[in-house]
Amino acid sequence: EMAENKVFQLVAAQKVGLTIPATLISSSPSDVKNFYLKCGGLMINKILSTSPILDKVTFTHLVDECDIDDNLSILISPAIFQPLIKKEYELRITIVGNKLFSTKINSQENLATSIDWRVHPVKKKSSIQMEPTLIPLELEVKILNLMRLLNLNYGAVDMIVTPQGDYVFLEINPSGQWYFIQENTRCNDIASAIADFLC
């Protein structure tokens, strides 16, 4: 339960040396507006935890001026606000024990998936191109250190790779889905690693 906490995740990621976005967690309209201006009007919003509505996903979205002027919706609940980071592509890194499976997600090829690639239902074959990829050893070590700090044996890390080649940590899902990755990359290694870990 602690590892599900997105604030705790960001703090833990920073402790192990991962780069995280500048972040505001607030329900103050004035603080949110000031942060929006600091972001040059390019700011995204996320909920603090998983959606309380069964089978519903609240996607990350780009904040516009109408959102900023809607004081009531900001006051209802604190949320996560971060600058919109330019992406070359995204990574989904599935960790099973000490094994990492990195998948490149070409989310920027479609405007609909450029902010949040999850808009495509994971229960169906996604139109987003996904492919296995390699990440630097230094990044692997930091992710494994994060897993140890969070006391997890399994997790799914979401990251951005910027046009400059920087790796930016977004979040880790301690019970993140993996089968859609296997379907879209035709790589059965994740299932095998889970089976081996459970034996």
PDB file of C-alpha atoms in Angstrom:
ATOM      1  CA  GLU A   1       0.000   0.000   0.000  1.00  0.00           C
ATOM      2  CA  MET A   2       2.857   2.377   0.772  1.00  0.00           C
ATOM      3  CA  ALA A   3       4.415   1.705  -2.636  1.00  0.00           C
ATOM      4  CA  GLU A   4       1.112   2.690  -4.328  1.00  0.00           C
ATOM      5  CA  ASN A   5       1.474   6.220  -2.910  1.00  0.00           C
ATOM      6  CA  LYS A   6       2.633   8.429  -5.789  1.00  0.00           C
ATOM      7  CA  VAL A   7       4.184  11.026  -3.461  1.00  0.00           C
ATOM      8  CA  PHE A   8       6.185   8.335  -1.666  1.00  0.00           C
ATOM      9  CA  GLN A   9       7.253   6.945  -5.062  1.00  0.00           C
ATOM     10  CA  LEU A  10       8.615  10.296  -6.226  1.00  0.00           C
ATOM     11  CA  VAL A  11      10.558  10.802  -2.992  1.00  0.00           C
ATOM     12  CA  ALA A  12      11.959   7.263  -3.185  1.00  0.00           C
ATOM     13  CA  ALA A  13      12.911   7.682  -6.855  1.00  0.00           C
ATOM     14  CA  GLN A  14      14.792  10.865  -6.065  1.00  0.00           C
ATOM     15  CA  LYS A  15      16.615   9.107  -3.195  1.00  0.00           C
ATOM     16  CA  VAL A  16      18.016   6.454  -5.539  1.00  0.00           C
ATOM     17  CA  GLY A  17      19.166   9.070  -8.042  1.00  0.00           C
ATOM     18  CA  LEU A  18      16.393   8.915 -10.644  1.00  0.00           C
ATOM     19  CA  THR A  19      15.383  12.165 -12.326  1.00  0.00           C
ATOM     20  CA  ILE A  20      11.819  13.229 -11.535  1.00  0.00           C
ATOM     21  CA  PRO A  21       9.788  16.136 -12.944  1.00  0.00           C
ATOM     22  CA  ALA A  22       9.310  19.357 -10.987  1.00  0.00           C
ATOM     23  CA  THR A  23       6.154  18.584  -9.023  1.00  0.00           C
ATOM     24  CA  LEU A  24       3.421  20.475  -7.191  1.00  0.00           C
ATOM     25  CA  ILE A  25       0.903  18.587  -5.067  1.00  0.00           C
ATOM     26  CA  SER A  26      -1.820  20.987  -4.034  1.00  0.00           C
ATOM     27  CA  SER A  27      -5.485  21.910  -3.862  1.00  0.00           C
ATOM     28  CA  SER A  28      -4.758  25.624  -3.668  1.00  0.00           C
ATOM     29  CA  PRO A  29      -6.018  27.503  -6.759  1.00  0.00           C
ATOM     30  CA  SER A  30      -3.414  30.240  -6.307  1.00  0.00           C
ATOM     31  CA  ASP A  31      -0.515  27.771  -5.943  1.00  0.00           C
ATOM     32  CA  VAL A  32      -1.689  25.813  -8.976  1.00  0.00           C
ATOM     33  CA  LYS A  33      -2.025  28.984 -11.053  1.00  0.00           C
ATOM     34  CA  ASN A  34       1.474  30.168 -10.062  1.00  0.00           C
ATOM     35  CA  PHE A  35       2.936  26.772 -10.965  1.00  0.00           C
ATOM     36  CA  TYR A  36       1.035  26.823 -14.267  1.00  0.00           C
ATOM     37  CA  LEU A  37       2.666  30.170 -15.088  1.00  0.00           C
ATOM     38  CA  LYS A  38       6.103  28.810 -14.095  1.00  0.00           C
ATOM     39  CA  CYS A  39       5.480  25.935 -16.541  1.00  0.00           C
ATOM     40  CA  GLY A  40       4.827  28.474 -19.288  1.00  0.00           C
ATOM     41  CA  GLY A  41       1.228  27.284 -19.607  1.00  0.00           C
ATOM     42  CA  LEU A  42       2.364  23.737 -20.426  1.00  0.00           C
ATOM     43  CA  MET A  43       1.361  21.704 -17.375  1.00  0.00           C
ATOM     44  CA  ILE A  44      -0.161  18.260 -16.858  1.00  0.00           C
ATOM     45  CA  ASN A  45      -2.423  16.987 -14.088  1.00  0.00           C
ATOM     46  CA  LYS A  46      -2.637  13.528 -12.469  1.00  0.00           C
ATOM     47  CA  ILE A  47      -4.732  12.156  -9.657  1.00  0.00           C
ATOM     48  CA  LEU A  48      -2.929  11.200  -6.454  1.00  0.00           C
ATOM     49  CA  SER A  49      -4.032   7.568  -6.431  1.00  0.00           C
ATOM     50  CA  THR A  50      -5.872   5.007  -8.519  1.00  0.00           C
ATOM     51  CA  SER A  51      -9.411   5.885  -9.544  1.00  0.00           C
ATOM     52  CA  PRO A  52     -12.014   5.061  -6.875  1.00  0.00           C
ATOM     53  CA  ILE A  53     -14.479   4.133  -9.637  1.00  0.00           C
ATOM     54  CA  LEU A  54     -14.315   0.477 -10.656  1.00  0.00           C
ATOM     55  CA  ASP A  55     -13.068  -0.149 -14.209  1.00  0.00           C
ATOM     56  CA  LYS A  56     -12.444   3.563 -14.782  1.00  0.00           C
ATOM     57  CA  VAL A  57      -9.094   5.147 -15.528  1.00  0.00           C
ATOM     58  CA  THR A  58      -8.422   8.827 -15.032  1.00  0.00           C
ATOM     59  CA  PHE A  59      -5.825   9.706 -17.628  1.00  0.00           C
ATOM     60  CA  THR A  60      -3.085  12.294 -17.344  1.00  0.00           C
ATOM     61  CA  HIS A  61      -4.244  15.402 -19.146  1.00  0.00           C
ATOM     62  CA  LEU A  62      -2.916  18.756 -20.275  1.00  0.00           C
ATOM     63  CA  VAL A  63      -4.203  21.620 -18.143  1.00  0.00           C
ATOM     64  CA  ASP A  64      -5.672  24.588 -20.001  1.00  0.00           C
ATOM     65  CA  GLU A  65      -6.760  28.053 -18.873  1.00  0.00           C
ATOM     66  CA  CYS A  66     -10.340  26.891 -18.287  1.00  0.00           C
ATOM     67  CA  ASP A  67      -9.027  24.309 -15.799  1.00  0.00           C
ATOM     68  CA  ILE A  68      -6.976  26.974 -14.028  1.00  0.00           C
ATOM     69  CA  ASP A  69     -10.013  29.246 -13.719  1.00  0.00           C
ATOM     70  CA  ASP A  70     -12.147  26.417 -12.277  1.00  0.00           C
ATOM     71  CA  ASN A  71     -11.295  27.025  -8.625  1.00  0.00           C
ATOM     72  CA  LEU A  72     -13.952  24.619  -7.368  1.00  0.00           C
ATOM     73  CA  SER A  73     -12.521  21.574  -9.135  1.00  0.00           C
ATOM     74  CA  ILE A  74      -9.035  22.375  -7.802  1.00  0.00           C
ATOM     75  CA  LEU A  75     -10.344  22.797  -4.258  1.00  0.00           C
ATOM     76  CA  ILE A  76     -12.164  19.439  -4.248  1.00  0.00           C
ATOM     77  CA  SER A  77      -9.014  17.366  -3.848  1.00  0.00           C
ATOM     78  CA  PRO A  78      -5.252  17.736  -3.992  1.00  0.00           C
ATOM     79  CA  ALA A  79      -3.721  16.549  -7.262  1.00  0.00           C
ATOM     80  CA  ILE A  80      -0.318  16.211  -8.889  1.00  0.00           C
ATOM     81  CA  PHE A  81       0.796  18.964 -11.266  1.00  0.00           C
ATOM     82  CA  GLN A  82       3.954  18.727 -13.382  1.00  0.00           C
ATOM     83  CA  PRO A  83       5.395  20.537 -16.404  1.00  0.00           C
ATOM     84  CA  LEU A  84       4.699  18.937 -19.773  1.00  0.00           C
ATOM     85  CA  ILE A  85       7.971  17.226 -20.678  1.00  0.00           C
ATOM     86  CA  LYS A  86       8.881  16.794 -24.336  1.00  0.00           C
ATOM     87  CA  LYS A  87       9.118  13.117 -25.227  1.00  0.00           C
ATOM     88  CA  GLU A  88      11.087  11.245 -27.837  1.00  0.00           C
ATOM     89  CA  TYR A  89       9.313   8.103 -26.655  1.00  0.00           C
ATOM     90  CA  GLU A  90       8.230   6.424 -23.436  1.00  0.00           C
ATOM     91  CA  LEU A  91       9.397   3.370 -21.533  1.00  0.00           C
ATOM     92  CA  ARG A  92       7.497   0.714 -19.674  1.00  0.00           C
ATOM     93  CA  ILE A  93       9.990  -1.223 -17.568  1.00  0.00           C
ATOM     94  CA  THR A  94       8.608  -4.390 -16.017  1.00  0.00           C
ATOM     95  CA  ILE A  95      10.626  -5.730 -13.087  1.00  0.00           C
ATOM     96  CA  VAL A  96      10.355  -9.319 -11.846  1.00  0.00           C
ATOM     97  CA  GLY A  97      12.774 -10.024  -9.016  1.00  0.00           C
ATOM     98  CA  ASN A  98      16.125  -8.869 -10.392  1.00  0.00           C
ATOM     99  CA  LYS A  99      15.099  -9.107 -14.045  1.00  0.00           C
ATOM    100  CA  LEU A 100      14.152  -6.008 -16.053  1.00  0.00           C
ATOM    101  CA  PHE A 101      12.162  -6.009 -19.285  1.00  0.00           C
ATOM    102  CA  SER A 102      12.268  -2.636 -21.014  1.00  0.00           C
ATOM    103  CA  THR A 103       9.732  -1.734 -23.675  1.00  0.00           C
ATOM    104  CA  LYS A 104       9.911   1.294 -25.939  1.00  0.00           C
ATOM    105  CA  ILE A 105       6.476   2.849 -26.480  1.00  0.00           C
ATOM    106  CA  ASN A 106       6.255   5.132 -29.506  1.00  0.00           C
ATOM    107  CA  SER A 107       3.535   7.298 -28.008  1.00  0.00           C
ATOM    108  CA  GLN A 108       4.465  10.425 -29.965  1.00  0.00           C
ATOM    109  CA  GLU A 109       3.432   9.007 -33.327  1.00  0.00           C
ATOM    110  CA  ASN A 110      -0.226   9.679 -32.526  1.00  0.00           C
ATOM    111  CA  LEU A 111      -1.543  12.954 -31.076  1.00  0.00           C
ATOM    112  CA  ALA A 112      -4.177  11.046 -29.075  1.00  0.00           C
ATOM    113  CA  THR A 113      -1.481   9.133 -27.155  1.00  0.00           C
ATOM    114  CA  SER A 114       1.095  11.901 -26.856  1.00  0.00           C
ATOM    115  CA  ILE A 115       0.064  12.928 -23.327  1.00  0.00           C
ATOM    116  CA  ASP A 116      -1.010   9.518 -21.981  1.00  0.00           C
ATOM    117  CA  TRP A 117      -0.537   6.384 -24.091  1.00  0.00           C
ATOM    118  CA  ARG A 118      -3.019   4.451 -21.920  1.00  0.00           C
ATOM    119  CA  VAL A 119      -5.952   5.991 -23.801  1.00  0.00           C
ATOM    120  CA  HIS A 120      -5.843   2.824 -25.903  1.00  0.00           C
ATOM    121  CA  PRO A 121      -7.561  -0.037 -24.059  1.00  0.00           C
ATOM    122  CA  VAL A 122      -4.945  -2.502 -22.864  1.00  0.00           C
ATOM    123  CA  LYS A 123      -7.418  -5.387 -23.191  1.00  0.00           C
ATOM    124  CA  LYS A 124      -7.289  -5.036 -26.972  1.00  0.00           C
ATOM    125  CA  LYS A 125      -4.328  -4.911 -29.295  1.00  0.00           C
ATOM    126  CA  SER A 126      -2.931  -1.413 -29.136  1.00  0.00           C
ATOM    127  CA  SER A 127      -2.239   0.634 -32.239  1.00  0.00           C
ATOM    128  CA  ILE A 128       0.840   2.061 -30.509  1.00  0.00           C
ATOM    129  CA  GLN A 129       4.059   0.513 -31.690  1.00  0.00           C
ATOM    130  CA  MET A 130       5.933  -1.195 -28.854  1.00  0.00           C
ATOM    131  CA  GLU A 131       9.272  -2.950 -29.010  1.00  0.00           C
ATOM    132  CA  PRO A 132      11.782  -4.431 -26.579  1.00  0.00           C
ATOM    133  CA  THR A 133      14.689  -2.084 -25.961  1.00  0.00           C
ATOM    134  CA  LEU A 134      17.813  -1.737 -23.857  1.00  0.00           C
ATOM    135  CA  ILE A 135      18.400   0.855 -21.154  1.00  0.00           C
ATOM    136  CA  PRO A 136      21.724   1.968 -19.634  1.00  0.00           C
ATOM    137  CA  LEU A 137      23.137  -0.272 -16.901  1.00  0.00           C
ATOM    138  CA  GLU A 138      23.276   2.721 -14.542  1.00  0.00           C
ATOM    139  CA  LEU A 139      19.523   3.176 -14.963  1.00  0.00           C
ATOM    140  CA  GLU A 140      18.905  -0.527 -14.327  1.00  0.00           C
ATOM    141  CA  VAL A 141      20.843  -0.307 -11.064  1.00  0.00           C
ATOM    142  CA  LYS A 142      18.829   2.728  -9.914  1.00  0.00           C
ATOM    143  CA  ILE A 143      15.529   0.976 -10.703  1.00  0.00           C
ATOM    144  CA  LEU A 144      16.577  -2.145  -8.785  1.00  0.00           C
ATOM    145  CA  ASN A 145      17.590   0.090  -5.852  1.00  0.00           C
ATOM    146  CA  LEU A 146      14.121   1.672  -6.040  1.00  0.00           C
ATOM    147  CA  MET A 147      12.529  -1.784  -5.920  1.00  0.00           C
ATOM    148  CA  ARG A 148      14.526  -2.629  -2.801  1.00  0.00           C
ATOM    149  CA  LEU A 149      13.658   0.686  -1.165  1.00  0.00           C
ATOM    150  CA  LEU A 150       9.955   0.075  -1.850  1.00  0.00           C
ATOM    151  CA  ASN A 151      10.284  -3.582  -0.771  1.00  0.00           C
ATOM    152  CA  LEU A 152       8.810  -4.845  -4.054  1.00  0.00           C
ATOM    153  CA  ASN A 153       9.484  -8.021  -6.027  1.00  0.00           C
ATOM    154  CA  TYR A 154       7.378  -6.881  -8.969  1.00  0.00           C
ATOM    155  CA  GLY A 155       6.624  -3.501 -10.492  1.00  0.00           C
ATOM    156  CA  ALA A 156       6.015  -1.629 -13.737  1.00  0.00           C
ATOM    157  CA  VAL A 157       7.916   1.647 -14.102  1.00  0.00           C
ATOM    158  CA  ASP A 158       6.804   4.366 -16.520  1.00  0.00           C
ATOM    159  CA  MET A 159       9.451   6.766 -17.800  1.00  0.00           C
ATOM    160  CA  ILE A 160       9.931   9.447 -20.447  1.00  0.00           C
ATOM    161  CA  VAL A 161      12.955   9.578 -22.719  1.00  0.00           C
ATOM    162  CA  THR A 162      13.453  13.180 -23.845  1.00  0.00           C
ATOM    163  CA  PRO A 163      14.749  14.279 -27.270  1.00  0.00           C
ATOM    164  CA  GLN A 164      18.065  14.978 -25.479  1.00  0.00           C
ATOM    165  CA  GLY A 165      18.228  11.358 -24.274  1.00  0.00           C
ATOM    166  CA  ASP A 166      17.420  12.053 -20.614  1.00  0.00           C
ATOM    167  CA  TYR A 167      15.442   9.475 -18.629  1.00  0.00           C
ATOM    168  CA  VAL A 168      12.665  10.924 -16.460  1.00  0.00           C
ATOM    169  CA  PHE A 169      10.843   8.789 -13.895  1.00  0.00           C
ATOM    170  CA  LEU A 170       7.057   9.201 -13.790  1.00  0.00           C
ATOM    171  CA  GLU A 171       5.748   6.454 -11.516  1.00  0.00           C
ATOM    172  CA  ILE A 172       5.823   2.799 -10.583  1.00  0.00           C
ATOM    173  CA  ASN A 173       2.774   0.565 -10.465  1.00  0.00           C
ATOM    174  CA  PRO A 174       3.346  -2.253  -7.935  1.00  0.00           C
ATOM    175  CA  SER A 175       0.686  -4.357  -9.667  1.00  0.00           C
ATOM    176  CA  GLY A 176       1.051  -3.016 -13.192  1.00  0.00           C
ATOM    177  CA  GLN A 177      -0.295  -4.967 -16.143  1.00  0.00           C
ATOM    178  CA  TRP A 178       2.257  -6.826 -18.245  1.00  0.00           C
ATOM    179  CA  TYR A 179       0.377  -9.148 -20.598  1.00  0.00           C
ATOM    180  CA  PHE A 180      -0.411  -6.401 -23.113  1.00  0.00           C
ATOM    181  CA  ILE A 181       3.338  -5.761 -23.385  1.00  0.00           C
ATOM    182  CA  GLN A 182       3.909  -9.436 -24.087  1.00  0.00           C
ATOM    183  CA  GLU A 183       1.132  -9.491 -26.709  1.00  0.00           C
ATOM    184  CA  ASN A 184       2.383  -6.409 -28.528  1.00  0.00           C
ATOM    185  CA  THR A 185       6.091  -7.295 -28.464  1.00  0.00           C
ATOM    186  CA  ARG A 186       5.634 -11.072 -28.885  1.00  0.00           C
ATOM    187  CA  CYS A 187       8.077 -11.560 -26.042  1.00  0.00           C
ATOM    188  CA  ASN A 188       7.195 -14.343 -23.591  1.00  0.00           C
ATOM    189  CA  ASP A 189      10.088 -13.624 -21.244  1.00  0.00           C
ATOM    190  CA  ILE A 190       7.973 -11.734 -18.694  1.00  0.00           C
ATOM    191  CA  ALA A 191       5.595 -14.667 -18.172  1.00  0.00           C
ATOM    192  CA  SER A 192       8.549 -17.044 -17.883  1.00  0.00           C
ATOM    193  CA  ALA A 193      10.260 -14.777 -15.327  1.00  0.00           C
ATOM    194  CA  ILE A 194       7.082 -14.573 -13.218  1.00  0.00           C
ATOM    195  CA  ALA A 195       6.662 -18.357 -13.371  1.00  0.00           C
ATOM    196  CA  ASP A 196      10.304 -18.889 -12.369  1.00  0.00           C
ATOM    197  CA  PHE A 197      10.028 -16.373  -9.525  1.00  0.00           C
ATOM    198  CA  LEU A 198       6.939 -18.074  -8.111  1.00  0.00           C
ATOM    199  CA  CYS A 199       8.458 -21.568  -8.265  1.00  0.00           C
TER     200      CYS A 199
END
